[in-house]
Amino acid sequence: MTRLGIALAVTAAMLAVEAQACTRVIYEGPNHTFLTGRSMDFKDPMVSNLWVFPRGMQRHGAAGPRSVTWTSAYGSLIVSGYEIAAVDGMNEAGLNANLLWLADARYPEDDGATPRMSLAIWAQYFLDQFATVAEAVQHVQDKPMLVVSGEVPGRPGSLAPLHLSLSDASGDSAILEWIDGSLKVHHGREFRVMTNDPPFDEQLAIMRYWRGVDGRSFLPGTNRAPDRFVRATYYADAVLKSDDPRTAAAAVFSVVRNVSVPYGISQPDAPNLSTTRWRVVADQKNKLFYAESATAPNVFWVDLKRLDFSEGAQTLTLDLGVDMNRILAGEVSGQFVPATPFEFKSAE
């Protein structure tokens, strides 16, 4: 298929409301050790590669004449979604961003005045500009903008429903959701877990019920988002706490694997429950970014301290194949190659 053909096919898949489910969790160890892990669950095979973006990149919001513009102040390592979006990543300051599905997301109408940006570059916007969650949250409160999603070809009105989580090296966290056209922000260290539906307010209400249940005796075990939310919250507290990078990463992976969907599962009556394609863990203290594919036998990682994020440095990529199925192991920063940055999908 041509690049355009792939992009159109993939965009249609991404914008199908029933396609995706994921889980994100923050781990706290001793001595200011914080890691963020997530699973990527998707109905169809995914193309997700790693990209290194340096400081000083000129950006625009890819949403028409009133697109937001900025220059990246921080370099970042990101996970692409089909080479049209940033779906995950960490910048050199330790800020981590994750895009997850939210079927109830409803984006604002264009008011003809407020600056806009494409949903495809929403996560990258924060990675480029902020070191902490507090800075990012203050920014969205001070400078309103509209996030715009594209329309599925042949399916008028169908928009990609996503929400965004942010976390940083201090353990701070924020969940950003577009609900009924307004941006809802949950900001606080207590917001450590995010899944998909329902909206985060309702997830928290469900969690309040489960706090009264002894997790050692019973936990909800289905693949549904509320059940994954409860299990991830319980196990994030229960696993071994360590400031050893290898042990801490292993603990986070064990939690994310517990809430992953077994490979190849297909439920015609519940298409929103999709197989886990890959998992990543960001060590925000030690600036390590781990990844594993559901179809490959090894964990590999990137040491961000070995990357050149200086202004004018080359953009680099690491081709991982479909579902990250390229066989890699150990630290792989030396295997990136120079590449022309992909174009974020326009939402004009």
XYZ file of C-alpha atoms in Angstrom:
348
model
C 0.000 0.000 0.000
C 1.117 3.580 -0.545
C 1.860 5.766 2.475
C -1.397 7.655 1.819
C -3.332 4.422 1.537
C -1.902 3.163 4.804
C -2.667 6.446 6.535
C -6.295 6.426 5.367
C -6.823 2.813 6.347
C -5.217 3.276 9.711
C -7.048 6.496 10.429
C -10.329 4.722 9.812
C -9.270 2.025 12.252
C -8.149 4.549 14.871
C -11.347 6.523 14.653
C -13.657 3.539 15.079
C -15.025 4.057 18.570
C -15.082 0.358 19.324
C -11.437 -0.243 18.511
C -9.280 0.499 21.529
C -8.816 -0.065 25.240
C -5.702 0.596 27.309
C -4.459 0.977 30.881
C -1.982 3.456 32.415
C -0.537 3.206 35.949
C 2.024 5.151 38.023
C 4.407 3.290 40.357
C 6.074 4.908 43.375
C 9.223 3.430 44.881
C 11.586 4.743 47.564
C 13.960 7.672 47.087
C 11.737 9.596 44.672
C 11.424 6.709 42.228
C 8.486 7.082 39.846
C 7.649 5.050 36.761
C 4.633 5.159 34.449
C 3.517 2.073 32.546
C 0.807 1.518 29.979
C -0.650 -1.130 27.708
C -1.758 -0.455 24.149
C -4.846 -2.506 23.365
C -6.158 -2.243 19.836
C -8.520 -4.180 17.591
C -6.192 -4.149 14.544
C -2.422 -4.620 14.113
C -0.587 -1.396 14.907
C 2.429 0.337 13.425
C 4.212 1.976 16.369
C 7.834 3.070 16.051
C 10.108 5.028 18.385
C 11.177 8.561 17.432
C 13.731 10.946 18.918
C 12.834 14.626 18.520
C 15.447 17.272 19.506
C 14.876 20.680 21.036
C 14.221 23.623 18.767
C 11.730 21.953 16.411
C 9.199 24.332 14.883
C 5.690 22.972 15.415
C 2.165 23.853 14.400
C -1.135 22.397 15.509
C -2.122 20.911 12.124
C -5.649 22.254 12.466
C -5.990 24.981 9.892
C -5.278 28.734 9.852
C -5.664 29.222 13.656
C -3.351 26.370 14.543
C -1.231 26.818 17.656
C 2.473 27.276 16.899
C 5.447 26.634 19.193
C 9.124 25.702 19.320
C 10.076 22.603 21.280
C 11.933 23.497 24.495
C 12.566 19.855 25.425
C 13.702 16.878 23.423
C 11.545 13.775 23.607
C 11.374 10.068 22.855
C 7.911 9.191 21.562
C 5.916 6.208 20.331
C 4.168 6.926 17.051
C 0.718 5.767 16.058
C 0.904 4.689 12.426
C 3.370 7.536 11.753
C 0.572 10.106 12.001
C 0.397 10.764 15.767
C 2.303 10.615 19.043
C 0.483 8.191 21.346
C 3.031 7.887 24.137
C 6.435 9.186 25.180
C 8.734 10.874 27.672
C 10.768 14.045 27.374
C 14.268 14.679 28.698
C 12.877 16.269 31.883
C 10.863 13.138 32.728
C 7.399 14.328 31.689
C 5.408 11.378 30.336
C 2.294 11.546 28.139
C -0.169 8.770 27.240
C -3.177 8.831 24.917
C -5.956 6.347 25.722
C -9.408 5.701 24.294
C -12.463 7.383 25.848
C -15.687 6.644 24.025
C -17.510 9.459 25.831
C -15.095 12.168 24.676
C -16.880 15.060 22.970
C -14.794 17.819 21.436
C -15.735 21.523 21.407
C -17.372 23.321 18.526
C -15.182 25.808 16.687
C -15.855 29.277 18.083
C -13.990 31.011 15.269
C -11.456 32.612 17.623
C -9.711 30.154 19.980
C -6.425 28.596 18.765
C -6.711 24.965 17.670
C -4.642 21.805 17.367
C -5.083 18.338 15.924
C -5.651 15.492 18.357
C -2.719 13.741 16.665
C -0.230 16.254 18.124
C -1.920 16.867 21.498
C 0.489 14.676 23.507
C 3.521 16.027 21.647
C 2.458 19.580 22.510
C 3.046 18.898 26.204
C 6.217 16.857 25.763
C 7.725 19.683 23.724
C 7.081 22.450 26.229
C 6.864 21.353 29.842
C 9.013 19.685 32.498
C 6.255 19.134 35.062
C 2.573 18.346 35.221
C 1.927 21.517 37.236
C 3.386 23.657 34.438
C 1.273 21.882 31.836
C -1.960 22.200 33.824
C -1.340 25.887 34.522
C -0.746 26.421 30.819
C -4.041 24.883 29.695
C -5.863 26.952 32.308
C -4.182 30.181 31.210
C -4.246 29.621 27.457
C -7.419 27.880 26.261
C -7.261 25.974 23.004
C -9.509 23.653 21.043
C -8.485 20.095 20.225
C -9.833 18.931 16.877
C -10.279 15.368 15.686
C -10.599 14.218 12.099
C -13.611 12.628 10.481
C -13.594 8.999 9.445
C -13.789 8.702 5.642
C -17.261 7.361 4.793
C -18.476 7.833 8.384
C -19.508 11.483 8.806
C -19.330 12.776 12.359
C -17.217 9.927 13.753
C -14.358 11.440 15.739
C -11.435 9.828 17.544
C -12.416 9.811 21.226
C -9.208 10.009 23.307
C -8.165 11.333 26.679
C -4.647 12.240 27.820
C -2.675 11.451 30.949
C 0.440 13.296 32.092
C 2.915 12.337 34.814
C 6.313 13.633 35.850
C 9.463 12.781 37.785
C 7.952 14.060 41.046
C 4.993 11.666 40.867
C 2.491 14.367 39.966
C -0.311 13.367 37.597
C -3.110 14.832 35.518
C -5.947 13.407 33.436
C -7.314 15.614 30.637
C -10.681 14.773 29.106
C -12.975 16.563 26.680
C -16.469 16.003 28.110
C -19.461 17.630 26.397
C -17.152 20.078 24.643
C -15.333 21.259 27.780
C -11.883 20.299 29.011
C -12.048 18.499 32.349
C -8.717 18.319 34.230
C -8.065 16.029 37.198
C -4.764 17.122 38.732
C -3.128 15.411 41.688
C -0.693 12.695 42.743
C -3.637 10.492 43.722
C -4.737 10.056 40.088
C -2.326 7.213 39.377
C -4.462 4.936 37.212
C -6.429 5.591 34.030
C -8.260 3.187 31.764
C -11.025 3.937 29.233
C -14.738 4.324 29.766
C -16.501 5.616 31.731
C -15.212 9.202 32.161
C -12.719 9.625 34.972
C -15.254 11.038 37.464
C -17.199 7.796 37.197
C -14.078 5.650 37.392
C -13.239 7.299 40.697
C -16.765 6.597 41.977
C -16.379 2.917 41.072
C -13.020 2.834 42.838
C -14.543 4.243 46.033
C -16.811 1.203 46.157
C -13.945 -1.255 45.675
C -11.854 0.316 48.447
C -14.229 -1.429 50.832
C -13.379 -4.846 49.392
C -10.319 -6.845 50.523
C -8.249 -7.160 47.341
C -6.409 -10.169 48.761
C -9.659 -12.080 48.725
C -11.393 -10.801 45.621
C -10.778 -8.482 42.674
C -12.907 -7.985 39.532
C -11.304 -10.077 36.829
C -12.801 -9.202 33.447
C -11.177 -7.177 30.659
C -13.681 -4.340 31.078
C -12.153 -0.932 31.755
C -13.624 -0.488 35.281
C -12.296 -3.905 36.311
C -8.840 -3.131 34.933
C -8.904 0.184 36.805
C -9.549 -1.577 40.106
C -6.917 -4.267 39.587
C -4.245 -1.813 38.459
C -4.895 0.395 41.495
C -4.659 -2.527 43.904
C -1.544 -4.096 42.402
C 0.297 -0.780 42.043
C 0.122 -0.552 45.836
C 0.773 -4.250 46.465
C 3.885 -4.925 44.336
C 7.459 -4.725 45.611
C 8.691 -1.157 46.072
C 12.283 -0.606 44.961
C 14.608 2.146 43.746
C 16.638 -0.356 41.739
C 15.770 0.493 38.101
C 15.554 -3.132 36.959
C 13.398 -4.242 39.895
C 11.099 -1.229 39.656
C 10.578 -1.741 35.918
C 9.818 -5.416 36.507
C 7.213 -4.469 39.106
C 5.484 -2.046 36.744
C 5.498 -4.524 33.874
C 3.944 -7.125 36.174
C 1.050 -4.771 36.948
C 0.520 -3.796 33.308
C 0.625 -7.432 32.205
C -2.010 -8.277 34.790
C -4.409 -5.793 33.200
C -3.495 -6.679 29.610
C -5.915 -8.445 27.291
C -4.683 -11.908 26.197
C -3.353 -11.926 22.660
C -5.838 -12.685 19.887
C -9.007 -12.257 21.935
C -11.967 -11.212 19.828
C -15.429 -10.732 21.307
C -18.057 -9.884 18.681
C -20.490 -8.702 21.344
C -17.858 -6.498 23.020
C -15.550 -5.153 20.307
C -14.182 -2.454 22.622
C -12.256 -5.174 24.495
C -9.207 -5.507 22.273
C -6.027 -7.537 22.417
C -2.913 -5.955 23.959
C -0.391 -5.138 21.201
C 2.471 -3.689 23.250
C 3.444 -2.317 26.652
C 5.828 0.481 27.630
C 7.270 1.671 30.948
C 8.859 5.111 31.475
C 11.352 5.377 34.358
C 11.096 9.101 35.043
C 13.883 9.182 37.631
C 16.536 7.344 35.636
C 15.295 8.480 32.193
C 14.862 4.944 30.868
C 12.080 3.968 28.462
C 11.214 0.263 28.264
C 9.059 -1.503 25.669
C 7.835 -4.992 24.924
C 5.651 -6.478 22.223
C 2.991 -9.088 22.814
C 4.509 -11.001 19.878
C 8.234 -10.737 20.754
C 10.112 -12.546 23.540
C 12.221 -9.727 24.998
C 12.036 -6.391 26.752
C 14.214 -3.651 25.281
C 14.863 -0.127 26.466
C 16.291 3.266 25.583
C 18.518 5.268 27.912
C 17.493 8.869 27.190
C 20.773 10.064 28.691
C 22.553 8.558 25.669
C 20.456 10.507 23.159
C 21.357 13.868 21.655
C 18.441 16.221 22.207
C 20.397 19.407 21.481
C 18.940 21.964 19.110
C 19.934 21.122 15.560
C 20.508 17.431 16.331
C 19.101 14.858 13.936
C 15.643 13.400 14.226
C 16.032 9.658 14.720
C 13.769 6.650 14.476
C 13.801 2.990 15.413
C 11.639 0.839 13.129
C 9.841 -1.743 15.273
C 7.535 -3.351 12.718
C 3.877 -4.238 13.162
C 2.902 -4.503 16.841
C 6.554 -3.783 17.780
C 7.384 -7.339 16.719
C 11.012 -6.657 15.778
C 13.239 -8.798 18.004
C 15.304 -6.502 20.228
C 16.800 -6.881 23.703
C 18.721 -4.654 26.067
C 19.608 -0.994 25.582
C 18.997 0.060 21.951
C 19.807 3.783 21.689
C 22.631 2.948 19.281
C 20.237 1.360 16.801
C 18.279 4.509 15.938
C 18.836 5.922 12.453
C 18.369 9.450 11.043
C 14.966 10.086 9.461
C 12.707 12.860 8.241
C 10.053 13.545 10.908
C 6.623 12.174 10.082
C 3.780 14.644 9.563
C 1.138 14.748 12.278
C -2.309 14.062 10.856
C -4.115 17.241 9.973
C -7.554 17.957 11.425
C -8.506 21.014 9.358
